[in-house]
């Protein structure tokens, strides 16, 4: 039997885990099962040889008993959908065991974009033609594959403007890495979508409202209609789709309507996040949520978890939780690679060269991941290190919040988040303790 495509095998101390990236399921194997599977898949040992090796280490056990255990273990494991007997559907086998596991990498593949959205903090790049060279994309794919990365998110600009988008997705899939393409859904390329339908990919479409009034105010006239046409073409080709909504002070009150739109379009994943003003743009300032709106949105998010599987999935409730627990995922389980190959904890750090951990084209990514001072600093952060968090009753829930946003707000990685975030978090935690949500 062979490990199936779309399945990644990762080692965690005394156990290992099989992750099915296509179906978001996982199978945890104990120490002995992991050892037996390693002997079969990596060392290509027969059952008899495995039993003999186990007897050397466990001399009090009878060979026949160990052989029976090996047979039962293999039969049980190989009967699961994580394996296949078809060579063409087999995965690249690598048992990954890093101190800190790189789960997801966001990769900027182009800076060219066909829209000029009001809330975008990437800056003006409508006429820029800078793209990630295909050979460099292959290099990034191989380095991330060797690290056992589970998924990549292709960002821009607009990824569908990249002339080699299909080949880039294929490069990551060849390393058994799932791909998410973050798109505005304005470019309908039938042949590209048809080719992508045969790959391990999800298309995540950005929209900002449930109707044209809400969406087109941010993204431009006709963009919602075009995004829905794009969605339908993806669905007709059996492509998995997701939706991403940025919540501002205009669309916040339509939370349920936006969730319903995505459900009606048969979204596999739904993501919502508050608008950010990274560059202190006055136009974006006029769209920021008030404290009450922020609280309402976060309460609606909690309620949304109870009614929508796609929302739970898109917001990360099903993400892999094995390994150490950190303050923030930036630089601890996730990274961002910009178009020049510079590596950052996440895209919100990318305007600050002080937090560039290295360059994937000129340095070894494994060395960057393991030894970068930037990443080590983030991994070593404790709640007690953060300003105002040590004695805050709400910090057990928020864990101190996003460190990039704290850096933007206070100038320090250990600084406080925005005042609104802290106030709202405390109010929600207090309401939870008082069972307010039970009665509403």
Short mmCIF file of C-alpha atoms in Angstrom, two decimals:
data_model
loop_
_atom_site.label_atom_id
_atom_site.label_comp_id
_atom_site.label_asym_id
_atom_site.label_seq_id
_atom_site.Cartn_x
_atom_site.Cartn_y
_atom_site.Cartn_z
CA UNK A 1 0.00 0.00 0.00
CA UNK A 2 1.07 3.57 -0.69
CA UNK A 3 0.44 6.92 0.98
CA UNK A 4 -2.29 8.65 -1.02
CA UNK A 5 -1.89 12.02 -2.73
CA UNK A 6 -3.16 14.84 -0.56
CA UNK A 7 -1.98 13.10 2.63
CA UNK A 8 0.92 14.40 4.70
CA UNK A 9 2.61 12.39 7.45
CA UNK A 10 4.05 14.34 10.38
CA UNK A 11 5.94 13.28 13.48
CA UNK A 12 5.17 14.75 16.92
CA UNK A 13 7.33 13.47 19.78
CA UNK A 14 5.92 9.99 20.63
CA UNK A 15 3.22 9.87 17.98
CA UNK A 16 2.68 10.75 14.34
CA UNK A 17 -0.29 12.12 12.44
CA UNK A 18 -1.64 11.52 8.94
CA UNK A 19 -3.29 14.68 7.58
CA UNK A 20 -5.74 14.48 4.69
CA UNK A 21 -5.47 17.98 3.24
CA UNK A 22 -8.33 17.48 0.79
CA UNK A 23 -10.91 16.31 3.32
CA UNK A 24 -9.60 18.05 6.47
CA UNK A 25 -9.33 14.84 8.46
CA UNK A 26 -6.53 13.37 10.50
CA UNK A 27 -5.45 10.03 11.96
CA UNK A 28 -3.19 9.92 15.03
CA UNK A 29 -0.85 6.93 15.38
CA UNK A 30 0.77 5.92 18.66
CA UNK A 31 4.51 5.35 19.00
CA UNK A 32 4.43 1.66 18.03
CA UNK A 33 2.09 2.16 15.05
CA UNK A 34 4.28 5.04 13.84
CA UNK A 35 7.37 2.83 14.10
CA UNK A 36 5.73 0.01 12.12
CA UNK A 37 4.48 2.37 9.41
CA UNK A 38 7.93 3.94 9.11
CA UNK A 39 9.49 0.49 8.62
CA UNK A 40 6.97 -0.32 5.87
CA UNK A 41 6.91 2.98 3.96
CA UNK A 42 10.41 4.37 4.50
CA UNK A 43 12.63 1.29 4.98
CA UNK A 44 10.48 -1.04 2.81
CA UNK A 45 10.76 -3.86 5.34
CA UNK A 46 8.56 -6.96 5.19
CA UNK A 47 6.31 -7.83 8.12
CA UNK A 48 8.62 -10.61 9.26
CA UNK A 49 11.62 -8.26 9.35
CA UNK A 50 9.65 -5.66 11.33
CA UNK A 51 8.63 -8.30 13.91
CA UNK A 52 12.25 -9.42 14.23
CA UNK A 53 13.40 -5.81 14.78
CA UNK A 54 10.72 -5.32 17.44
CA UNK A 55 11.77 -8.55 19.19
CA UNK A 56 15.36 -7.32 19.45
CA UNK A 57 14.06 -4.36 21.46
CA UNK A 58 11.43 -6.38 23.35
CA UNK A 59 13.08 -9.71 24.08
CA UNK A 60 10.40 -10.71 26.58
CA UNK A 61 7.85 -10.87 23.74
CA UNK A 62 7.33 -13.91 21.50
CA UNK A 63 8.07 -13.47 17.78
CA UNK A 64 4.70 -14.93 16.73
CA UNK A 65 2.88 -12.47 18.98
CA UNK A 66 4.82 -9.51 17.56
CA UNK A 67 4.28 -10.73 14.00
CA UNK A 68 0.54 -10.90 14.63
CA UNK A 69 0.58 -7.39 16.08
CA UNK A 70 2.45 -6.07 13.02
CA UNK A 71 -0.03 -7.71 10.65
CA UNK A 72 -3.04 -6.38 12.57
CA UNK A 73 -1.54 -2.86 12.72
CA UNK A 74 -0.80 -2.78 8.99
CA UNK A 75 -4.18 -4.19 8.00
CA UNK A 76 -5.96 -1.62 10.17
CA UNK A 77 -3.94 1.38 8.99
CA UNK A 78 -3.92 0.45 5.30
CA UNK A 79 -7.71 -0.02 5.33
CA UNK A 80 -8.12 3.71 5.99
CA UNK A 81 -8.65 6.21 3.13
CA UNK A 82 -5.18 7.68 3.76
CA UNK A 83 -3.65 4.96 1.59
CA UNK A 84 -4.00 3.66 -1.95
CA UNK A 85 -2.80 0.68 -3.99
CA UNK A 86 -2.67 2.79 -7.17
CA UNK A 87 0.86 4.12 -7.92
CA UNK A 88 -0.52 7.05 -9.95
CA UNK A 89 -2.36 8.28 -6.84
CA UNK A 90 0.59 7.88 -4.48
CA UNK A 91 2.13 10.75 -2.54
CA UNK A 92 5.72 11.75 -1.95
CA UNK A 93 6.55 10.00 1.37
CA UNK A 94 8.41 11.99 3.99
CA UNK A 95 7.98 11.69 7.74
CA UNK A 96 8.42 15.28 8.86
CA UNK A 97 9.58 15.91 12.41
CA UNK A 98 10.59 19.51 13.12
CA UNK A 99 10.70 21.18 16.50
CA UNK A 100 8.29 23.72 15.07
CA UNK A 101 6.17 22.64 12.13
CA UNK A 102 5.66 25.01 9.19
CA UNK A 103 2.00 24.51 8.36
CA UNK A 104 1.19 27.30 5.87
CA UNK A 105 3.10 29.75 3.68
CA UNK A 106 1.54 32.74 1.93
CA UNK A 107 3.36 33.57 -1.29
CA UNK A 108 3.13 36.78 -3.31
CA UNK A 109 3.29 35.66 -6.95
CA UNK A 110 2.48 39.00 -8.60
CA UNK A 111 2.14 42.65 -7.69
CA UNK A 112 -0.09 43.39 -10.66
CA UNK A 113 -3.78 43.95 -9.88
CA UNK A 114 -6.85 44.82 -11.94
CA UNK A 115 -8.76 46.53 -9.10
CA UNK A 116 -8.17 49.44 -6.75
CA UNK A 117 -10.21 48.53 -3.66
CA UNK A 118 -10.84 51.21 -1.05
CA UNK A 119 -9.70 49.08 1.87
CA UNK A 120 -6.54 47.58 0.32
CA UNK A 121 -3.33 48.29 2.25
CA UNK A 122 -1.03 46.90 -0.45
CA UNK A 123 -0.74 50.31 -2.07
CA UNK A 124 -1.08 51.39 -5.69
CA UNK A 125 0.05 48.58 -7.98
CA UNK A 126 -2.45 48.56 -10.81
CA UNK A 127 0.19 49.04 -13.53
CA UNK A 128 3.04 47.04 -12.02
CA UNK A 129 4.13 43.98 -13.98
CA UNK A 130 6.35 42.33 -11.39
CA UNK A 131 5.71 38.58 -11.22
CA UNK A 132 7.35 35.59 -9.56
CA UNK A 133 9.48 33.71 -12.09
CA UNK A 134 8.27 30.12 -12.65
CA UNK A 135 11.70 28.66 -11.91
CA UNK A 136 11.75 30.52 -8.61
CA UNK A 137 8.27 29.22 -7.84
CA UNK A 138 9.57 25.67 -8.36
CA UNK A 139 12.46 26.45 -6.00
CA UNK A 140 10.08 27.70 -3.30
CA UNK A 141 7.87 24.63 -3.78
CA UNK A 142 10.79 22.24 -3.31
CA UNK A 143 12.03 24.04 -0.19
CA UNK A 144 8.56 24.13 1.37
CA UNK A 145 8.00 20.50 0.38
CA UNK A 146 11.18 19.45 2.15
CA UNK A 147 9.87 21.22 5.26
CA UNK A 148 6.60 19.29 5.10
CA UNK A 149 4.46 22.37 4.58
CA UNK A 150 0.78 21.47 4.43
CA UNK A 151 -0.61 24.36 2.37
CA UNK A 152 0.31 27.53 0.53
CA UNK A 153 -1.81 30.60 -0.15
CA UNK A 154 -1.04 32.33 -3.46
CA UNK A 155 -1.62 36.06 -3.17
CA UNK A 156 -0.93 39.25 -5.07
CA UNK A 157 -1.89 41.53 -6.61
CA UNK A 158 -4.24 39.27 -8.49
CA UNK A 159 -2.92 35.70 -8.97
CA UNK A 160 -5.04 35.07 -12.09
CA UNK A 161 -2.96 37.74 -13.85
CA UNK A 162 0.11 35.50 -13.54
CA UNK A 163 0.75 33.80 -16.91
CA UNK A 164 2.00 30.59 -15.23
CA UNK A 165 -0.61 30.20 -12.51
CA UNK A 166 -1.49 26.60 -13.44
CA UNK A 167 2.17 25.57 -13.54
CA UNK A 168 2.78 27.18 -10.14
CA UNK A 169 -0.13 25.28 -8.57
CA UNK A 170 1.15 22.08 -10.17
CA UNK A 171 4.63 22.69 -8.73
CA UNK A 172 3.26 22.80 -5.18
CA UNK A 173 0.91 19.87 -5.72
CA UNK A 174 3.88 17.81 -6.90
CA UNK A 175 5.27 18.26 -3.39
CA UNK A 176 1.95 17.21 -1.89
CA UNK A 177 1.14 20.78 -0.84
CA UNK A 178 -2.44 22.01 -1.00
CA UNK A 179 -2.92 25.38 -2.74
CA UNK A 180 -5.33 28.20 -1.94
CA UNK A 181 -5.60 30.95 -4.56
CA UNK A 182 -6.72 34.32 -3.16
CA UNK A 183 -8.53 36.10 -6.00
CA UNK A 184 -10.95 38.96 -6.64
CA UNK A 185 -12.84 36.73 -9.08
CA UNK A 186 -12.83 39.23 -11.94
CA UNK A 187 -10.86 37.22 -14.50
CA UNK A 188 -12.71 34.25 -15.96
CA UNK A 189 -10.26 32.04 -17.85
CA UNK A 190 -12.16 28.90 -18.82
CA UNK A 191 -9.11 26.88 -19.81
CA UNK A 192 -7.18 27.84 -16.65
CA UNK A 193 -10.13 26.91 -14.44
CA UNK A 194 -10.58 23.61 -16.29
CA UNK A 195 -6.93 22.69 -15.67
CA UNK A 196 -7.11 23.72 -12.02
CA UNK A 197 -10.13 21.46 -11.52
CA UNK A 198 -7.81 18.44 -11.67
CA UNK A 199 -5.55 19.78 -8.91
CA UNK A 200 -5.58 20.01 -5.12
CA UNK A 201 -6.65 23.64 -4.96
CA UNK A 202 -9.27 25.90 -3.38
CA UNK A 203 -10.24 29.22 -4.95
CA UNK A 204 -10.92 31.84 -2.27
CA UNK A 205 -12.88 34.80 -3.67
CA UNK A 206 -12.87 38.21 -2.01
CA UNK A 207 -16.22 40.00 -1.82
CA UNK A 208 -17.36 42.72 0.54
CA UNK A 209 -21.11 42.40 0.77
CA UNK A 210 -24.25 40.43 0.02
CA UNK A 211 -25.43 42.87 -2.64
CA UNK A 212 -23.97 45.21 -5.23
CA UNK A 213 -24.45 48.30 -3.08
CA UNK A 214 -22.26 46.96 -0.28
CA UNK A 215 -19.65 45.19 -2.41
CA UNK A 216 -19.25 47.58 -5.34
CA UNK A 217 -18.81 50.56 -3.02
CA UNK A 218 -15.48 48.98 -2.00
CA UNK A 219 -14.42 47.07 -5.09
CA UNK A 220 -15.91 48.98 -8.00
CA UNK A 221 -19.00 48.85 -10.21
CA UNK A 222 -20.00 45.40 -11.45
CA UNK A 223 -17.48 43.48 -9.35
CA UNK A 224 -20.00 41.46 -7.31
CA UNK A 225 -21.81 40.28 -10.44
CA UNK A 226 -18.50 39.28 -12.01
CA UNK A 227 -17.37 37.47 -8.83
CA UNK A 228 -20.60 35.46 -8.80
CA UNK A 229 -20.12 34.53 -12.47
CA UNK A 230 -16.57 33.45 -11.63
CA UNK A 231 -17.89 31.35 -8.71
CA UNK A 232 -20.40 29.59 -10.96
CA UNK A 233 -17.73 28.71 -13.52
CA UNK A 234 -15.56 27.27 -10.74
CA UNK A 235 -18.46 25.20 -9.43
CA UNK A 236 -19.35 23.97 -12.91
CA UNK A 237 -15.80 22.62 -13.09
CA UNK A 238 -16.07 21.01 -9.62
CA UNK A 239 -13.53 23.37 -8.10
CA UNK A 240 -13.69 23.99 -4.36
CA UNK A 241 -14.42 27.64 -3.56
CA UNK A 242 -14.30 29.85 -0.53
CA UNK A 243 -15.27 33.44 0.22
CA UNK A 244 -13.38 36.10 2.13
CA UNK A 245 -15.18 39.15 3.52
CA UNK A 246 -13.43 42.17 5.02
CA UNK A 247 -15.75 43.65 7.62
CA UNK A 248 -16.06 47.46 7.63
CA UNK A 249 -18.50 49.90 9.23
CA UNK A 250 -20.79 49.74 6.19
CA UNK A 251 -21.27 45.96 5.86
CA UNK A 252 -20.89 44.83 9.50
CA UNK A 253 -24.64 44.81 10.17
CA UNK A 254 -25.17 42.45 7.23
CA UNK A 255 -23.09 39.63 8.73
CA UNK A 256 -25.88 37.04 8.41
CA UNK A 257 -26.67 38.11 4.85
CA UNK A 258 -23.05 37.70 3.78
CA UNK A 259 -22.84 34.31 5.46
CA UNK A 260 -26.03 33.25 3.69
CA UNK A 261 -24.75 34.44 0.31
CA UNK A 262 -21.66 32.28 0.67
CA UNK A 263 -23.74 29.31 1.81
CA UNK A 264 -26.12 29.76 -1.14
CA UNK A 265 -23.10 29.70 -3.47
CA UNK A 266 -22.06 26.37 -1.89
CA UNK A 267 -18.83 27.70 -0.43
CA UNK A 268 -16.51 25.11 1.11
CA UNK A 269 -14.87 27.78 3.28
CA UNK A 270 -15.98 31.20 4.51
CA UNK A 271 -13.64 33.69 6.13
CA UNK A 272 -14.39 37.08 7.68
CA UNK A 273 -11.96 39.54 9.25
CA UNK A 274 -12.04 43.11 10.48
CA UNK A 275 -10.68 45.84 8.24
CA UNK A 276 -7.13 47.00 9.12
CA UNK A 277 -5.49 50.35 8.52
CA UNK A 278 -1.88 49.26 8.20
CA UNK A 279 -0.65 52.47 6.55
CA UNK A 280 -2.87 54.88 8.52
CA UNK A 281 -4.69 55.82 5.33
CA UNK A 282 -7.41 58.44 6.01
CA UNK A 283 -9.73 56.79 3.46
CA UNK A 284 -9.46 53.49 5.31
CA UNK A 285 -9.89 55.28 8.66
CA UNK A 286 -13.38 56.27 7.55
CA UNK A 287 -14.26 52.57 7.17
CA UNK A 288 -12.98 51.32 10.53
CA UNK A 289 -15.36 49.64 12.96
CA UNK A 290 -16.55 51.40 16.09
CA UNK A 291 -16.12 49.61 19.41
CA UNK A 292 -19.76 48.52 19.36
CA UNK A 293 -19.51 47.27 15.77
CA UNK A 294 -16.35 45.35 16.58
CA UNK A 295 -18.08 43.68 19.52
CA UNK A 296 -21.16 42.87 17.43
CA UNK A 297 -19.00 41.35 14.70
CA UNK A 298 -17.05 39.17 17.12
CA UNK A 299 -20.25 37.98 18.80
CA UNK A 300 -21.74 37.20 15.39
CA UNK A 301 -18.56 35.27 14.58
CA UNK A 302 -19.12 33.05 17.63
CA UNK A 303 -22.73 32.52 16.61
CA UNK A 304 -21.66 31.83 13.02
CA UNK A 305 -19.53 28.92 14.22
CA UNK A 306 -22.65 27.16 15.47
CA UNK A 307 -24.56 27.37 12.19
CA UNK A 308 -22.03 27.06 9.37
CA UNK A 309 -19.46 24.30 8.86
CA UNK A 310 -17.92 26.28 5.98
CA UNK A 311 -17.47 29.26 8.31
CA UNK A 312 -15.87 27.11 11.01
CA UNK A 313 -13.52 25.69 8.41
CA UNK A 314 -12.63 29.04 6.83
CA UNK A 315 -11.97 30.64 10.21
CA UNK A 316 -9.53 27.92 11.18
CA UNK A 317 -11.45 25.89 13.75
CA UNK A 318 -10.41 22.68 11.98
CA UNK A 319 -6.76 23.58 11.61
CA UNK A 320 -4.09 21.31 12.92
CA UNK A 321 -3.46 21.85 16.64
CA UNK A 322 -0.57 19.46 17.29
CA UNK A 323 2.72 20.71 18.71
CA UNK A 324 3.58 23.68 20.94
CA UNK A 325 1.06 26.46 21.52
CA UNK A 326 2.24 29.96 20.65
CA UNK A 327 1.00 33.50 21.19
CA UNK A 328 0.60 34.04 17.44
CA UNK A 329 0.83 31.85 14.33
CA UNK A 330 3.12 34.35 12.55
CA UNK A 331 6.61 32.88 12.36
CA UNK A 332 5.58 29.92 14.49
CA UNK A 333 3.44 27.86 12.12
CA UNK A 334 3.03 30.31 9.19
CA UNK A 335 5.27 32.52 7.05
CA UNK A 336 4.93 35.03 4.21
CA UNK A 337 7.27 35.07 1.18
CA UNK A 338 7.17 38.20 -0.94
CA UNK A 339 7.84 38.43 -4.65
CA UNK A 340 11.57 39.03 -4.02
CA UNK A 341 11.88 35.90 -1.88
CA UNK A 342 12.10 37.79 1.41
CA UNK A 343 10.62 35.78 4.28
CA UNK A 344 8.48 37.41 6.98
CA UNK A 345 6.40 36.05 9.87
CA UNK A 346 3.25 37.16 8.00
CA UNK A 347 2.28 39.71 5.35
CA UNK A 348 1.54 42.37 7.98
CA UNK A 349 5.26 42.43 8.84
CA UNK A 350 6.35 42.87 5.22
CA UNK A 351 6.63 46.66 5.37
CA UNK A 352 9.15 46.40 8.21
CA UNK A 353 12.60 45.22 7.03
CA UNK A 354 13.64 44.66 10.65
CA UNK A 355 11.37 41.61 10.65
CA UNK A 356 12.68 40.05 7.44
CA UNK A 357 13.93 36.62 8.53
CA UNK A 358 15.99 35.93 5.40
CA UNK A 359 15.67 35.31 1.66
CA UNK A 360 14.52 31.99 0.24
CA UNK A 361 16.53 32.44 -2.98
CA UNK A 362 19.89 33.13 -1.35
CA UNK A 363 19.61 31.21 1.94
CA UNK A 364 18.54 27.77 3.16
CA UNK A 365 14.87 27.97 4.14
CA UNK A 366 15.32 25.26 6.78
CA UNK A 367 18.03 27.36 8.43
CA UNK A 368 15.83 30.46 8.23
CA UNK A 369 12.91 28.56 9.74
CA UNK A 370 14.91 27.04 12.57
CA UNK A 371 17.42 29.75 13.43
CA UNK A 372 16.11 33.17 12.38
CA UNK A 373 16.23 35.60 15.30
CA UNK A 374 12.90 37.02 14.15
CA UNK A 375 11.15 33.65 14.38
CA UNK A 376 12.89 32.64 17.61
CA UNK A 377 11.76 35.89 19.25
CA UNK A 378 8.14 35.21 18.25
CA UNK A 379 8.30 31.58 19.43
CA UNK A 380 9.72 32.54 22.78
CA UNK A 381 7.01 35.10 23.54
CA UNK A 382 4.88 34.32 26.57
CA UNK A 383 1.66 35.99 27.61
CA UNK A 384 3.47 37.37 30.66
CA UNK A 385 5.92 39.19 28.34
CA UNK A 386 3.20 41.27 26.70
CA UNK A 387 2.27 44.73 27.89
CA UNK A 388 -0.93 44.68 29.91
CA UNK A 389 -1.54 40.94 29.44
CA UNK A 390 -0.02 39.32 32.54
CA UNK A 391 -2.93 40.22 34.83
CA UNK A 392 -5.65 40.70 32.23
CA UNK A 393 -8.57 38.28 32.78
CA UNK A 394 -9.29 38.21 29.04
CA UNK A 395 -5.77 37.21 27.98
CA UNK A 396 -6.50 33.50 28.41
CA UNK A 397 -8.95 33.88 25.52
CA UNK A 398 -7.07 36.18 23.15
CA UNK A 399 -3.51 35.04 24.08
CA UNK A 400 -2.37 38.63 23.59
CA UNK A 401 -3.68 39.01 20.05
CA UNK A 402 -1.91 39.60 16.73
CA UNK A 403 1.72 40.62 17.22
CA UNK A 404 1.93 42.41 13.87
CA UNK A 405 -1.02 44.62 14.82
CA UNK A 406 0.55 45.23 18.23
CA UNK A 407 3.78 46.28 16.50
CA UNK A 408 1.88 48.67 14.22
CA UNK A 409 -0.02 50.12 17.18
CA UNK A 410 2.76 50.44 19.75
CA UNK A 411 6.03 50.06 17.88
CA UNK A 412 6.91 46.98 19.95
CA UNK A 413 6.42 43.28 19.41
CA UNK A 414 5.52 43.04 23.09
CA UNK A 415 3.21 46.04 23.01
CA UNK A 416 -0.56 46.19 23.35
CA UNK A 417 -3.08 45.69 20.59
CA UNK A 418 -5.38 48.54 19.60
CA UNK A 419 -7.45 49.88 22.49
CA UNK A 420 -10.65 48.81 20.73
CA UNK A 421 -9.48 45.20 20.52
CA UNK A 422 -8.61 45.00 24.22
CA UNK A 423 -11.81 46.72 25.34
CA UNK A 424 -14.02 44.51 23.17
CA UNK A 425 -12.24 41.32 24.24
CA UNK A 426 -12.73 42.18 27.89
CA UNK A 427 -16.42 43.00 27.34
CA UNK A 428 -17.05 39.72 25.51
CA UNK A 429 -15.25 37.63 28.13
CA UNK A 430 -17.22 39.36 30.89
CA UNK A 431 -20.47 38.69 29.01
CA UNK A 432 -19.49 35.03 28.62
CA UNK A 433 -18.87 34.70 32.34
CA UNK A 434 -22.25 36.30 33.00
CA UNK A 435 -23.98 33.95 30.53
CA UNK A 436 -25.24 36.88 28.46
CA UNK A 437 -25.09 34.87 25.23
CA UNK A 438 -27.27 32.13 26.68
CA UNK A 439 -30.20 34.55 26.94
CA UNK A 440 -29.65 36.25 23.58
#
